[in-house]
Structures are given as C-alpha cells and as structure tokens.
Short mmCIF file of C-alpha atoms and ligand atoms in Angstrom, two decimals:
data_model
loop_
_atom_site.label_atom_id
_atom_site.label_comp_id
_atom_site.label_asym_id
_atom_site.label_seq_id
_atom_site.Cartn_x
_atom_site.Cartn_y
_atom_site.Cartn_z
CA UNK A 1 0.00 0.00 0.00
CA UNK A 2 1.14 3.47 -0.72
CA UNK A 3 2.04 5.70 2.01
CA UNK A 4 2.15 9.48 2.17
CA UNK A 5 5.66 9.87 3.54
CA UNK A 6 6.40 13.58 3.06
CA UNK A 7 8.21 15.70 5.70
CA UNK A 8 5.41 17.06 6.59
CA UNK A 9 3.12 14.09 7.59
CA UNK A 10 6.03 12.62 9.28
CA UNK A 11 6.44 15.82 11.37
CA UNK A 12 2.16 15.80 12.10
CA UNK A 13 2.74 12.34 13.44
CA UNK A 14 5.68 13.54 15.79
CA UNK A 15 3.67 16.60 16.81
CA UNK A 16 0.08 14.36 17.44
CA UNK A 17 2.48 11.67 19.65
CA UNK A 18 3.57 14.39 21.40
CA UNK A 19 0.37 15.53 22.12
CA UNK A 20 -1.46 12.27 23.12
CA UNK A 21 1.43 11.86 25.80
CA UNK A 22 0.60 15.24 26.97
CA UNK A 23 -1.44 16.69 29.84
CA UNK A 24 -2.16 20.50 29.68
CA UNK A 25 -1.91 21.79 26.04
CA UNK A 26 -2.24 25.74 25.73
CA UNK A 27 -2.79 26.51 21.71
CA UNK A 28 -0.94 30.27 21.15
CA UNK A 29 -2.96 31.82 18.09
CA UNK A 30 -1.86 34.90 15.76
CA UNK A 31 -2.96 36.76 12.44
CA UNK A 32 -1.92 33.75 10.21
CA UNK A 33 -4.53 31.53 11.26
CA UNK A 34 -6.86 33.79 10.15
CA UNK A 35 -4.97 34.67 6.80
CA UNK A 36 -7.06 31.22 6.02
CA UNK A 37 -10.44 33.11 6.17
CA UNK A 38 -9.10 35.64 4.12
CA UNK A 39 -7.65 38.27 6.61
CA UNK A 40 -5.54 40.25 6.24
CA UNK A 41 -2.25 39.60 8.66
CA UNK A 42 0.33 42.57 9.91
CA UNK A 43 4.05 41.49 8.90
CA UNK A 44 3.17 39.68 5.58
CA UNK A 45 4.51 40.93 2.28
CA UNK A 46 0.77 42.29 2.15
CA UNK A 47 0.19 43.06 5.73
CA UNK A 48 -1.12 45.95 7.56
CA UNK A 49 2.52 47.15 8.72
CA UNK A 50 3.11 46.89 5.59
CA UNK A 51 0.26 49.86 4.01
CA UNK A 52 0.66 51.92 7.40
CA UNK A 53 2.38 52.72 10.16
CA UNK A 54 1.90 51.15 13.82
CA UNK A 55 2.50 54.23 15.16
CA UNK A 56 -0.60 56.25 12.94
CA UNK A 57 -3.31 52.93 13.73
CA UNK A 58 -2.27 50.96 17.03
CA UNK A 59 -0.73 53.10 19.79
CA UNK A 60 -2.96 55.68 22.51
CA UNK A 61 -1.40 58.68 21.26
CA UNK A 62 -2.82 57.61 17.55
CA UNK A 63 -6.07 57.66 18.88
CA UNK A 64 -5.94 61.07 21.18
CA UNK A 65 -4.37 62.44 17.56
CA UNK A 66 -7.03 61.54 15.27
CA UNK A 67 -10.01 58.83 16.17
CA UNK A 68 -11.61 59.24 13.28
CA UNK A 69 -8.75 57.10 11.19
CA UNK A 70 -8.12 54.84 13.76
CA UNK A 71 -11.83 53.71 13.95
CA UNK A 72 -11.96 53.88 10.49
CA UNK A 73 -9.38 51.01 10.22
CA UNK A 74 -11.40 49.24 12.76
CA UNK A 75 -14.39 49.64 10.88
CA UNK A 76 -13.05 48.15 7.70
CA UNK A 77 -11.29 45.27 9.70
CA UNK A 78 -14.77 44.25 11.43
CA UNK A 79 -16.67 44.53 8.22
CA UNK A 80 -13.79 41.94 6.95
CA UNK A 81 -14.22 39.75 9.61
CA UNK A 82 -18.21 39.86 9.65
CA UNK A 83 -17.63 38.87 6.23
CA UNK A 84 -15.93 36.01 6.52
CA UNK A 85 -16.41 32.73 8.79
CA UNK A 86 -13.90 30.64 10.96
CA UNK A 87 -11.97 28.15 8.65
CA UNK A 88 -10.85 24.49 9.21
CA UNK A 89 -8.37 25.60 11.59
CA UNK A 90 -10.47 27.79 13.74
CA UNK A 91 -12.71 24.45 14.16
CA UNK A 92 -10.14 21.89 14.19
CA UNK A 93 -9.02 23.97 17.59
CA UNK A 94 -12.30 24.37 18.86
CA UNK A 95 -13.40 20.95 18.20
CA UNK A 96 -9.89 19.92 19.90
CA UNK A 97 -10.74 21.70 23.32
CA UNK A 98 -14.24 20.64 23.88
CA UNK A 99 -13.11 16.84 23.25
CA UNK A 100 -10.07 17.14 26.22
CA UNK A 101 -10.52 18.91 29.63
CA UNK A 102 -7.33 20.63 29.44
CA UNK A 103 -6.87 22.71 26.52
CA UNK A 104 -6.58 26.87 26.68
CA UNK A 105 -6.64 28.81 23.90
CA UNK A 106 -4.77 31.95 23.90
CA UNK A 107 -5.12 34.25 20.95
CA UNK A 108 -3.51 37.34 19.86
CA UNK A 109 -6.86 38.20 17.30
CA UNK A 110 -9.10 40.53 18.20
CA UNK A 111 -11.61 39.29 15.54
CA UNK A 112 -13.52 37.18 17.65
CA UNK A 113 -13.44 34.08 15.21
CA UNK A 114 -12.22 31.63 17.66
CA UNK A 115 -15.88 32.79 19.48
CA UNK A 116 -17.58 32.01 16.29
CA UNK A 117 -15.79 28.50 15.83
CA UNK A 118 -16.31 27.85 19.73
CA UNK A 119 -20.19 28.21 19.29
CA UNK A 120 -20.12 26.07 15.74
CA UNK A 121 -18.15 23.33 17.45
CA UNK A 122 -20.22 22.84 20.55
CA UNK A 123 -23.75 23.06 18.06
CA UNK A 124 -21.90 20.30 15.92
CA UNK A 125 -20.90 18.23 19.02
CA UNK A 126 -23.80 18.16 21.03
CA UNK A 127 -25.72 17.57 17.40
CA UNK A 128 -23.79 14.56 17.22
CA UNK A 129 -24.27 13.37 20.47
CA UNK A 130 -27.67 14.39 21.38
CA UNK A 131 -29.07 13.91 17.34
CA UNK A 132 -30.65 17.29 18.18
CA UNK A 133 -29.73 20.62 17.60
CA UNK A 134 -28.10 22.06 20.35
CA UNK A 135 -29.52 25.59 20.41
CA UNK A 136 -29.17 28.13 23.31
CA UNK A 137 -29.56 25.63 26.19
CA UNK A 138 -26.92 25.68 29.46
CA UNK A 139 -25.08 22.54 29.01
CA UNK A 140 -24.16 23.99 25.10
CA UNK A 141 -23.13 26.98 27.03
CA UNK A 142 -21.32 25.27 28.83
CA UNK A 143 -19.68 22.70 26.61
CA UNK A 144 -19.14 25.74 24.53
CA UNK A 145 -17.48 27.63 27.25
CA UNK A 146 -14.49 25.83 26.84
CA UNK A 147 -13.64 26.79 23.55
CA UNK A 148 -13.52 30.14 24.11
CA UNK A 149 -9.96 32.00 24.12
CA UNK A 150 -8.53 34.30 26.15
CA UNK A 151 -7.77 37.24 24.60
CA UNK A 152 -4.43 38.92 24.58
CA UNK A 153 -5.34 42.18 22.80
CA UNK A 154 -9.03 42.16 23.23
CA UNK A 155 -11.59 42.10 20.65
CA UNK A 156 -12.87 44.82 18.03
CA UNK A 157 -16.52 44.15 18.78
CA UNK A 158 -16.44 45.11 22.09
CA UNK A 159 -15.61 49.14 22.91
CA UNK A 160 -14.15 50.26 25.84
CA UNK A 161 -15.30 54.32 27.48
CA UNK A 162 -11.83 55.74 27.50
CA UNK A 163 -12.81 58.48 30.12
CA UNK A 164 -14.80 55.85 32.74
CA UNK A 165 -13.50 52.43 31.04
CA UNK A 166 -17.05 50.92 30.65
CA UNK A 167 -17.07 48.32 28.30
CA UNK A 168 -20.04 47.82 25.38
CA UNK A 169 -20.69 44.79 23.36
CA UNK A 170 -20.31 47.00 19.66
CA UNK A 171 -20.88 45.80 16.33
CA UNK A 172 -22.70 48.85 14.36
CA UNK A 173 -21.02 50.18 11.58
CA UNK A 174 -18.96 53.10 12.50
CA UNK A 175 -19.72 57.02 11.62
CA UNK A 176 -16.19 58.20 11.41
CA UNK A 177 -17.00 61.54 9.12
CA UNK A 178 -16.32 63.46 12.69
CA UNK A 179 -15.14 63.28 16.24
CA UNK A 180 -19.09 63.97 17.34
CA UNK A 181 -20.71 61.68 15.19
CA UNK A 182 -17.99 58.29 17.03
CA UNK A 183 -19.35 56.35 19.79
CA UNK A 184 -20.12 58.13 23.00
CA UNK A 185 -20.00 56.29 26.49
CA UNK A 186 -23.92 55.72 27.56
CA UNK A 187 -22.84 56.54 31.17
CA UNK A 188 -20.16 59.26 31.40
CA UNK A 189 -20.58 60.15 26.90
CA UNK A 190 -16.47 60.04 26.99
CA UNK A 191 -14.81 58.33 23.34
CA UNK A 192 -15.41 54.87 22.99
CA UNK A 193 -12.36 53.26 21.73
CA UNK A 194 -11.76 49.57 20.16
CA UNK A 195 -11.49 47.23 22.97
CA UNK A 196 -8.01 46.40 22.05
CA UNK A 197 -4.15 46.10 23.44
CA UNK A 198 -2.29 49.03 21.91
CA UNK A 199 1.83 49.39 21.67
CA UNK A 200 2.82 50.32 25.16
CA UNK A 201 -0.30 48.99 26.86
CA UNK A 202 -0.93 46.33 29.54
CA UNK A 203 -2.68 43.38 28.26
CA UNK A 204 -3.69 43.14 32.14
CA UNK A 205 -5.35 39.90 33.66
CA UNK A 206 -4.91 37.58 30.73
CA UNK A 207 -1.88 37.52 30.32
CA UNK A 208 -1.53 36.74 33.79
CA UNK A 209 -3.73 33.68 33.33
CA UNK A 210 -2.21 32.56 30.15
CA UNK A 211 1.50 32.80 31.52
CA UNK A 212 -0.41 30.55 35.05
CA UNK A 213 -1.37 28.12 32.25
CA UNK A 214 1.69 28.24 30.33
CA UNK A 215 3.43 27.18 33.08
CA UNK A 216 1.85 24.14 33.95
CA UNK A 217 1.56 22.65 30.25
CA UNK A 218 2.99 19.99 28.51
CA UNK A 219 2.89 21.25 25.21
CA UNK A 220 2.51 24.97 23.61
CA UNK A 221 0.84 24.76 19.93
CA UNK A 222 1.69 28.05 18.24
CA UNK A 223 -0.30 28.80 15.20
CA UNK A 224 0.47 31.41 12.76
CA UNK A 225 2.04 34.25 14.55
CA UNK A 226 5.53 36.07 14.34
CA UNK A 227 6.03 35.72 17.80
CA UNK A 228 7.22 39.34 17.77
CA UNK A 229 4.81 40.93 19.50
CA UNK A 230 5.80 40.81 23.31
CA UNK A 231 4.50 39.88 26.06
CA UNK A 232 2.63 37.72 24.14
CA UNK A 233 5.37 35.38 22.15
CA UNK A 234 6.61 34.59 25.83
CA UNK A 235 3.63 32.37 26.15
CA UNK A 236 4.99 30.03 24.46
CA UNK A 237 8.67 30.28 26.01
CA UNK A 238 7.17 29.95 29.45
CA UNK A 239 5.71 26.71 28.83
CA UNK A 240 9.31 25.73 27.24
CA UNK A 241 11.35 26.83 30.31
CA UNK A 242 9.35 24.87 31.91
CA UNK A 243 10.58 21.74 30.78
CA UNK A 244 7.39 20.93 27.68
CA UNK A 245 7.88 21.17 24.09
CA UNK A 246 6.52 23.83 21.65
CA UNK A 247 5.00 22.61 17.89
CA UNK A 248 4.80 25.55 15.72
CA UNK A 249 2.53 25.54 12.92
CA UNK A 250 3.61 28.34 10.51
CA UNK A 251 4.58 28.63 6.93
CA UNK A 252 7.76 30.69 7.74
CA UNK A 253 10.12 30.28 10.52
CA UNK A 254 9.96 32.60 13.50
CA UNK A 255 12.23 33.33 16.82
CA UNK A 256 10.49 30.38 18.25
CA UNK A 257 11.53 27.93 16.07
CA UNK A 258 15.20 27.31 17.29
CA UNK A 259 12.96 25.98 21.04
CA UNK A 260 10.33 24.02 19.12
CA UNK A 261 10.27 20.68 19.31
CA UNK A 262 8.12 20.16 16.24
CA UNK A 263 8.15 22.97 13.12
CA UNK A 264 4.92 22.32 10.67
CA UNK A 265 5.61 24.07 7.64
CA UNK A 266 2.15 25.06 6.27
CA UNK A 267 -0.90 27.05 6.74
CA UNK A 268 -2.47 26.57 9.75
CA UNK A 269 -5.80 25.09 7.63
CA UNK A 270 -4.08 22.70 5.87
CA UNK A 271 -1.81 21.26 8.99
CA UNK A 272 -4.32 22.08 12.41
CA UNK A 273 -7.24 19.97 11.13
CA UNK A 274 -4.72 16.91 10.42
CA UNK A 275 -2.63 17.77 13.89
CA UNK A 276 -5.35 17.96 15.97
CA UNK A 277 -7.92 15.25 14.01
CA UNK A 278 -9.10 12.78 16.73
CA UNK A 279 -7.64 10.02 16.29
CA UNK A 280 -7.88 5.93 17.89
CA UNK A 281 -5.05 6.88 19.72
CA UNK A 282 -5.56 10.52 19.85
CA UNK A 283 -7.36 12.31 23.00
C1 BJW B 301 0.41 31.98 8.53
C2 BJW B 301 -0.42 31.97 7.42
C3 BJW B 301 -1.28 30.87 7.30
C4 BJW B 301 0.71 33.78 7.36
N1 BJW B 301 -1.26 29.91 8.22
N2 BJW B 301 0.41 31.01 9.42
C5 BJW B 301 11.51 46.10 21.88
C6 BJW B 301 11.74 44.73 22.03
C7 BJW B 301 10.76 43.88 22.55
C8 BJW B 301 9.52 44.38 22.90
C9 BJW B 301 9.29 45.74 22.75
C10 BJW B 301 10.26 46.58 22.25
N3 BJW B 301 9.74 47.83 22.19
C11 BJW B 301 8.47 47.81 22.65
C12 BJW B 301 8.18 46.53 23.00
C13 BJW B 301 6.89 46.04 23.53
C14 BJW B 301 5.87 45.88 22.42
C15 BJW B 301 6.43 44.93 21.36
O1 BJW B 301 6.37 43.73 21.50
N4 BJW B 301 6.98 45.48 20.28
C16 BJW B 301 7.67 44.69 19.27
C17 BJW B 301 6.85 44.63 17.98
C18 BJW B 301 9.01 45.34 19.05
N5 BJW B 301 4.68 45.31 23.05
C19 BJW B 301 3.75 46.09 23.56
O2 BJW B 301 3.79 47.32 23.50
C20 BJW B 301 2.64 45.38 24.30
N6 BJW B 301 2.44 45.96 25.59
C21 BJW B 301 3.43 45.98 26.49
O3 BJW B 301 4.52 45.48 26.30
O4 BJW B 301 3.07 46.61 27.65
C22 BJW B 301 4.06 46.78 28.67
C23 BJW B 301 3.44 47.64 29.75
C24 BJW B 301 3.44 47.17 31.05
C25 BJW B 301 2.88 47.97 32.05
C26 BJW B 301 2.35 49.23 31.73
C27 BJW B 301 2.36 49.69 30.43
C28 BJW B 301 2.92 48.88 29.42
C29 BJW B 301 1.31 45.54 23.55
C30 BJW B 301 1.35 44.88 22.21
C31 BJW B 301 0.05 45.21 21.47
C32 BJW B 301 0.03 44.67 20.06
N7 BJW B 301 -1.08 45.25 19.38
C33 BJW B 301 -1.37 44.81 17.99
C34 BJW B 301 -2.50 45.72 17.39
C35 BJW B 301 -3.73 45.83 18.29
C36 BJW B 301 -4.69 44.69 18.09
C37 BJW B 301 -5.29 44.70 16.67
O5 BJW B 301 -5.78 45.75 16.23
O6 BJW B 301 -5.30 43.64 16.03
O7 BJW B 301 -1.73 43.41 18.00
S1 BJW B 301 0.06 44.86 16.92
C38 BJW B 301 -0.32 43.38 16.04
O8 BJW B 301 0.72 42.42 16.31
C39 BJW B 301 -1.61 42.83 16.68
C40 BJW B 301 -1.29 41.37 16.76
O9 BJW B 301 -2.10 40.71 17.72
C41 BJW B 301 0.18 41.34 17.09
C42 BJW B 301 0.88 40.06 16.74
O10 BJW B 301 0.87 39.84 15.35
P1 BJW B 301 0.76 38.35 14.79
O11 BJW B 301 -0.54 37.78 15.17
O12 BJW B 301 1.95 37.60 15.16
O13 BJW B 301 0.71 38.63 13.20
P2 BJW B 301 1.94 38.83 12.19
O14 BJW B 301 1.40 39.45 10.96
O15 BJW B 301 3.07 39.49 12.84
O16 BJW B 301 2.40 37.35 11.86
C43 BJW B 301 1.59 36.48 11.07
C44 BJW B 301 2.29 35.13 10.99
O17 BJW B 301 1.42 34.23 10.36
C45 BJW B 301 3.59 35.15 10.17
O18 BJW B 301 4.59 34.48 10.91
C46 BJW B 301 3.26 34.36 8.92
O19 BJW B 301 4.33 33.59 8.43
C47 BJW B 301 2.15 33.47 9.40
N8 BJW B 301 1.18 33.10 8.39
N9 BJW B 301 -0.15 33.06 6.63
C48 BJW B 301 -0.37 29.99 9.21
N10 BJW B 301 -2.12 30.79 6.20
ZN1 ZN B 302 -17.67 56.49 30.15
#
C-alpha cells in the first residue's frame, strides 16, 4: 500500500504523539490563522505594517491624535471579519478543546473568530451526540465555554469608554465623518475606543492567566504568529522553560523555532485539522 511519507506528515505524526502523551496543552494563536479566512495579517509581504504605520493605527497617542482614522481602520477590519467565517483551523481547535478537559486557547486576534468556531463546534458536538440541535440551552453553554480564548489584545466588537472604562458589546457600523458623530459612552458620553491592546499597553489579567497556564503545560501549539509581538510570544517560552515542548505551525520560521520541538511548515488550515484530528489513539 502506498504511504504518504512527506516531511510534513512525518512531522504531524511527531507533533500528534507528542500531544497524546501530553497533559495541559495551551494553543498560542496569531494573524496567520486567520490569513485562512481571508484576513488580512500585519508582517506579511501584504500586511497591515506593511500599508501603514503602527505608530498612525495601534498606539494611545494615535487615537488622542485623530479617532476618526483609527476607527476607520477598525471599521473596515470588522466589516472583513463579519464577512468572513472561521476556517478548518479555527474548528479543528475548537473541536480539539471541547473533546479534552485541558486545553486553553490563547489568541492574539481581536476578531472574535475563535468565538464564532467555539459556538459552531459545541452546536456540531452536542448535534452529534444528542441527534438534536443544540440551540441556546446551558449545558451547550457550557460545553461551549471551553472553547472560548482568552484574549491577549481584546476584541474589536467590544468598545471600551476611555474616560470611565465601561465596556459595550459593539458591532454597528462606525460614523467616522467626525469626532461627534464616534461612539459616546452611555454613562459618562467620553470616546469609545476599540477594545483592544495598543503598543505600550498592559494586556492586564490575561496575560496573567495565560502565563499561570503556560506554566503548567505539557505542550505549547503556536499557530500562525511572528512571535514578535511581546509579552505575548513569551507564552509560548514559558511553557518551554518549563521543561514541555513547543510545535509551531507556521509557513515561515519565527524566533520560536530554534525551542520548538516540532516545526509544521504550512498554513495553519491545511496542517491544524490533520494535527489535531481525533484520532484511535488521539485524546
Ligand atoms: C500563517 C499563514 C497561514 C501567514 N497559516 N500562518 C523592543 C523589544 C521587545 C519588545 C518591545 C520593544 N519595544 C516595545 C516593545 C513592547 C511591544 C512589542 O512587542 N513590540 C515589538 C513589535 C518590538 N509590546 C507592547 O507594547 C505590548 N504591551 C506591552 O509590552 O506593555 C508593557 C506595559 C506594562 C505595564 C504598563 C504599560 C505597558 C502591547 C502589544 C500590542 C500589540 N497590538 C497589535 C494591534 C492591536 C490589536 C489589533 O488591532 O489587532 O496586536 S500589533 C499586532 O501584532 C496585533 C497582533 O495581535 C500582534 C501580533 O501579530 P501576529 O498575530 O503575530 O501577526 P503577524 O502578521 O506578525 O504574523 C503572522 C504570521 O502568520 C507570520 O509568521 C506568517 O508567516 C504566518 N502566516 N499566513 C499559518 N495561512
Ligand atoms: Zn464612560
């Protein structure tokens, strides 16, 4: 019988024996496992660093300067991502963490598609195991619950007051023509900003909880990012330092790639699905 014997499948084989012996997986997400549904990533030949400048989109003193643009790059980003839909990746992982009890996701996206995928994954599951659809009952909640991320640099649907910090669920489409016509806070009417982790801001409580699980996993699965972008690369070294392996899933090599254990050269929709497929021998 003919056998598939490229570098590649051998290397998925290593990374999903690696992971069956494992206990505690955290899976460290970036811009390139979205680039599958057709987003647009920030360091790629055609990335957003690429067009503009950090320093005019993603930093505080961009948005005291002029909130109009900044929210207007926001705006075209969340009409992108409203646009498209979670791809095999996004549901391989989701699908991964509701079948074990001790997966974390940890994403760097603010585009809320691991959310999406999360809810997908749970309908599909308890479909399968119920024959029913799942619909908004508590044990789908639940179940679903587990599959959701934490999130590094926030999320673009959700705005944040940035006179009284009061956070909004927001997903309207964005009047950016003038300063007065941008969301207002409901309580105190100060700017509503994105939601997001800016250069030279504190991504806060998560990262505290994803360096806590970091720690005590096994394995680190690093999808798609440049792990350039501090503190949030480190994820993935704390789990190394502490004695588990790293398998990085990227097309292009990175700074992590001298500590991982495995290197998956591919897009994250073509490998994740196959690394993380359950398997006879696969948790
Ligand atoms: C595929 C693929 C496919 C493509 N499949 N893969 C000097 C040295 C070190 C650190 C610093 C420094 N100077 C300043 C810093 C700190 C700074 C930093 O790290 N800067 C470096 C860039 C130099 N960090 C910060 O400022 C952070 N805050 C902080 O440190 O606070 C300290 C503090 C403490 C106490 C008080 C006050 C402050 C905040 C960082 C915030 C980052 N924000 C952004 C934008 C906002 C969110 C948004 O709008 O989206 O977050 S920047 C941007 O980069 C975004 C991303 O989340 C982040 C990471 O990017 P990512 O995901 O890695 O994407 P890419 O494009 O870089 O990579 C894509 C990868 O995918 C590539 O490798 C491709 O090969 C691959 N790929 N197709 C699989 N199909
Ligand atoms: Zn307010």
């Amino acid at each position: 019988m003919a056998t598939d014997a490229s570098p590649l499948t051998a290397a998925i084989a290593t990374g999903r024996e690696i992971l069956r012996a494992s206990r505690g997986i955290v899976i460290l997400t970036g811009a390139g496992l979205s680039a599958d549904s057709g987003l647009t990533t920030f360091r790629d030949p055609k990335g957003h660093w690429k067009r503009h400048r950090p320093e005019d989109l993603a930093t505080p003193e961009a948005f005291r300067r002029d909130p109009c643009l900044v929210w207007e790059w926001y705006g075209v980003r969340r009409r992108a991502a409203a646009d498209t839909a979670p791809n095999a990746a996004h549901l391989a992982i989701a699908a991964f963490a509701l079948r074990r009890d001790d997966v974390v996701i940890v994403t760097q996206n603010v585009d809320g598609l691991h959310t999406v995928a999360a809810r997908q994954a749970a309908d599909e599951r308890s479909r399968d195991t119920s024959g029913e659809p799942a619909g908004e009952v508590a044990g789908e909640l639940a179940c679903r619950t587990k599959a959701l991320p934490i999130e590094l640099h926030g999320c673009f649907y959700r705005a944040r007051c940035s006179a009284c910090g009061r956070c909004y669920e927001h997903r309207d489409r964005i009047d950016t023509s003038s300063q007065q016509a941008l969301p207002h806070c409901a309580k105190c009417s100060g700017l509503l900003r994105p939601d997001v982790v800016w250069f030279g801001e504190p991504l806060g409580e998560p990262i505290d909880r994803a360096f806590g699980y970091a720690a005590q996993s096994d394995v680190c699965v690093v999808v798609g990012t440049s792990a350039v972008v501090q503190p949030a690369a480190s994820v993935a070294v704390v789990t190394r330092r502490a004695g588990g392996a790293i398998i990085e899933v990227n097309p292009e090599e990175t700074p992590l790639t001298p500590m991982s254990t495995v290197s998956l050269r591919g897009t994250a929709a073509e490998v994740v699905p196959r690394l993380l497929a359950p398997g006879r021998r696969h948790g």
